[in-house]
Coordinates of C-alpha atoms in Angstrom, one line a residue:
M1 CA 0.0 0.0 0.0
G2 CA 1.2 3.5 -0.8
N3 CA 0.6 4.9 2.7
Q4 CA 2.8 2.2 4.3
A5 CA 5.5 2.9 1.6
I6 CA 5.5 6.6 2.5
A7 CA 5.8 5.7 6.2
L8 CA 8.7 3.3 5.7
G9 CA 10.4 5.7 3.4
A10 CA 10.2 8.5 6.0
I11 CA 11.6 6.2 8.6
A12 CA 14.5 5.2 6.3
A13 CA 15.1 8.9 5.6
G14 CA 15.6 9.5 9.3
I15 CA 12.6 11.6 10.3
N16 CA 12.5 12.8 13.9
L17 CA 8.8 13.7 14.1
A18 CA 5.6 12.5 12.5
C19 CA 2.2 14.1 13.2
G20 CA -1.1 14.4 11.5
Y21 CA -4.8 14.6 11.8
P22 CA -6.6 11.3 12.2
G23 CA -9.5 9.9 10.2
T24 CA -8.2 10.8 6.8
P25 CA -6.9 8.8 3.8
S26 CA -3.4 9.4 5.2
S27 CA -4.0 8.0 8.7
E28 CA -2.2 4.8 7.9
I29 CA 1.1 6.7 7.5
I30 CA 1.2 7.8 11.2
D31 CA -0.1 4.4 12.3
T32 CA 2.7 2.6 10.4
I33 CA 5.4 5.0 11.7
A34 CA 4.2 4.4 15.2
K35 CA 4.2 0.6 14.7
H36 CA 7.7 0.6 13.3
N37 CA 9.1 3.1 15.8
R38 CA 10.6 0.4 18.0
N39 CA 13.4 2.3 19.6
K40 CA 11.2 5.4 20.0
A41 CA 13.6 7.6 18.1
I42 CA 10.7 9.3 16.3
H43 CA 8.2 11.5 18.1
V44 CA 4.8 10.5 16.8
E45 CA 1.6 12.3 17.6
W46 CA -2.0 13.0 16.5
S47 CA -3.0 16.6 16.4
V48 CA -6.4 18.1 17.1
N49 CA -6.6 19.6 13.6
E50 CA -4.6 20.1 10.5
K51 CA -3.4 23.6 11.4
S52 CA -2.0 22.3 14.7
A53 CA -0.3 19.4 13.0
M54 CA 1.3 21.8 10.5
E55 CA 2.5 24.1 13.3
V56 CA 4.0 21.2 15.3
A57 CA 5.9 19.9 12.2
A58 CA 7.0 23.4 11.3
G59 CA 8.2 24.1 14.8
A60 CA 10.2 20.9 14.8
S61 CA 11.7 21.7 11.4
Y62 CA 12.6 25.3 12.5
A63 CA 14.6 23.7 15.2
G64 CA 16.5 21.4 12.8
A65 CA 14.5 18.2 13.0
R66 CA 13.3 16.3 10.0
A67 CA 9.5 16.3 10.1
L68 CA 6.5 14.7 8.3
V69 CA 2.9 16.0 8.6
T70 CA -0.1 14.2 7.1
M71 CA -3.7 15.3 6.5
K72 CA -6.6 15.1 4.1
M73 CA -6.5 17.1 0.9
M74 CA -9.1 19.6 2.1
G75 CA -7.3 19.8 5.5
L76 CA -4.5 21.6 3.7
N77 CA -7.0 24.6 3.5
V78 CA -7.2 24.5 7.4
A79 CA -3.4 24.4 7.6
S80 CA -2.9 27.1 4.9
D81 CA -2.0 29.9 7.3
A82 CA 0.9 27.9 8.8
L83 CA 1.9 26.6 5.4
M84 CA 2.1 30.1 3.8
S85 CA 4.3 31.3 6.6
L86 CA 6.8 28.5 5.8
A87 CA 7.3 30.0 2.4
Y88 CA 8.7 33.1 4.0
V89 CA 10.4 31.7 7.1
G90 CA 11.8 28.5 5.6
V91 CA 12.8 25.4 7.5
A92 CA 16.1 24.1 8.9
G93 CA 15.7 20.4 9.2
G94 CA 13.3 19.5 6.4
L95 CA 9.6 19.1 6.2
V96 CA 7.4 16.8 4.1
V97 CA 3.7 17.6 3.8
V98 CA 1.5 14.7 2.8
S99 CA -1.9 15.8 1.6
A100 CA -4.0 12.7 0.7
G101 CA -7.1 12.6 -1.4
D102 CA -9.9 10.1 -1.4

């Protein structure tokens, strides 16, 4: 499955944080990362909404961590304020935004 491949690729790439909003087509990504996070080297969390998830991932990336954030395609609208700020501020560690569609 594609979601599991994204998760395993993120782990192999050395992410430090994975967060997202549950109940979306991308939920399996966070679930898979949590399942394969055996040594607890990756901070994994669910956020209360897409904007919060984007802000958590952006904050980690500002600090130099490699971060992954997941959400549903329409959830990117909810996270757009935080996403637009990233275009101006930039990131230090790297940030992957996964916006999944049905």
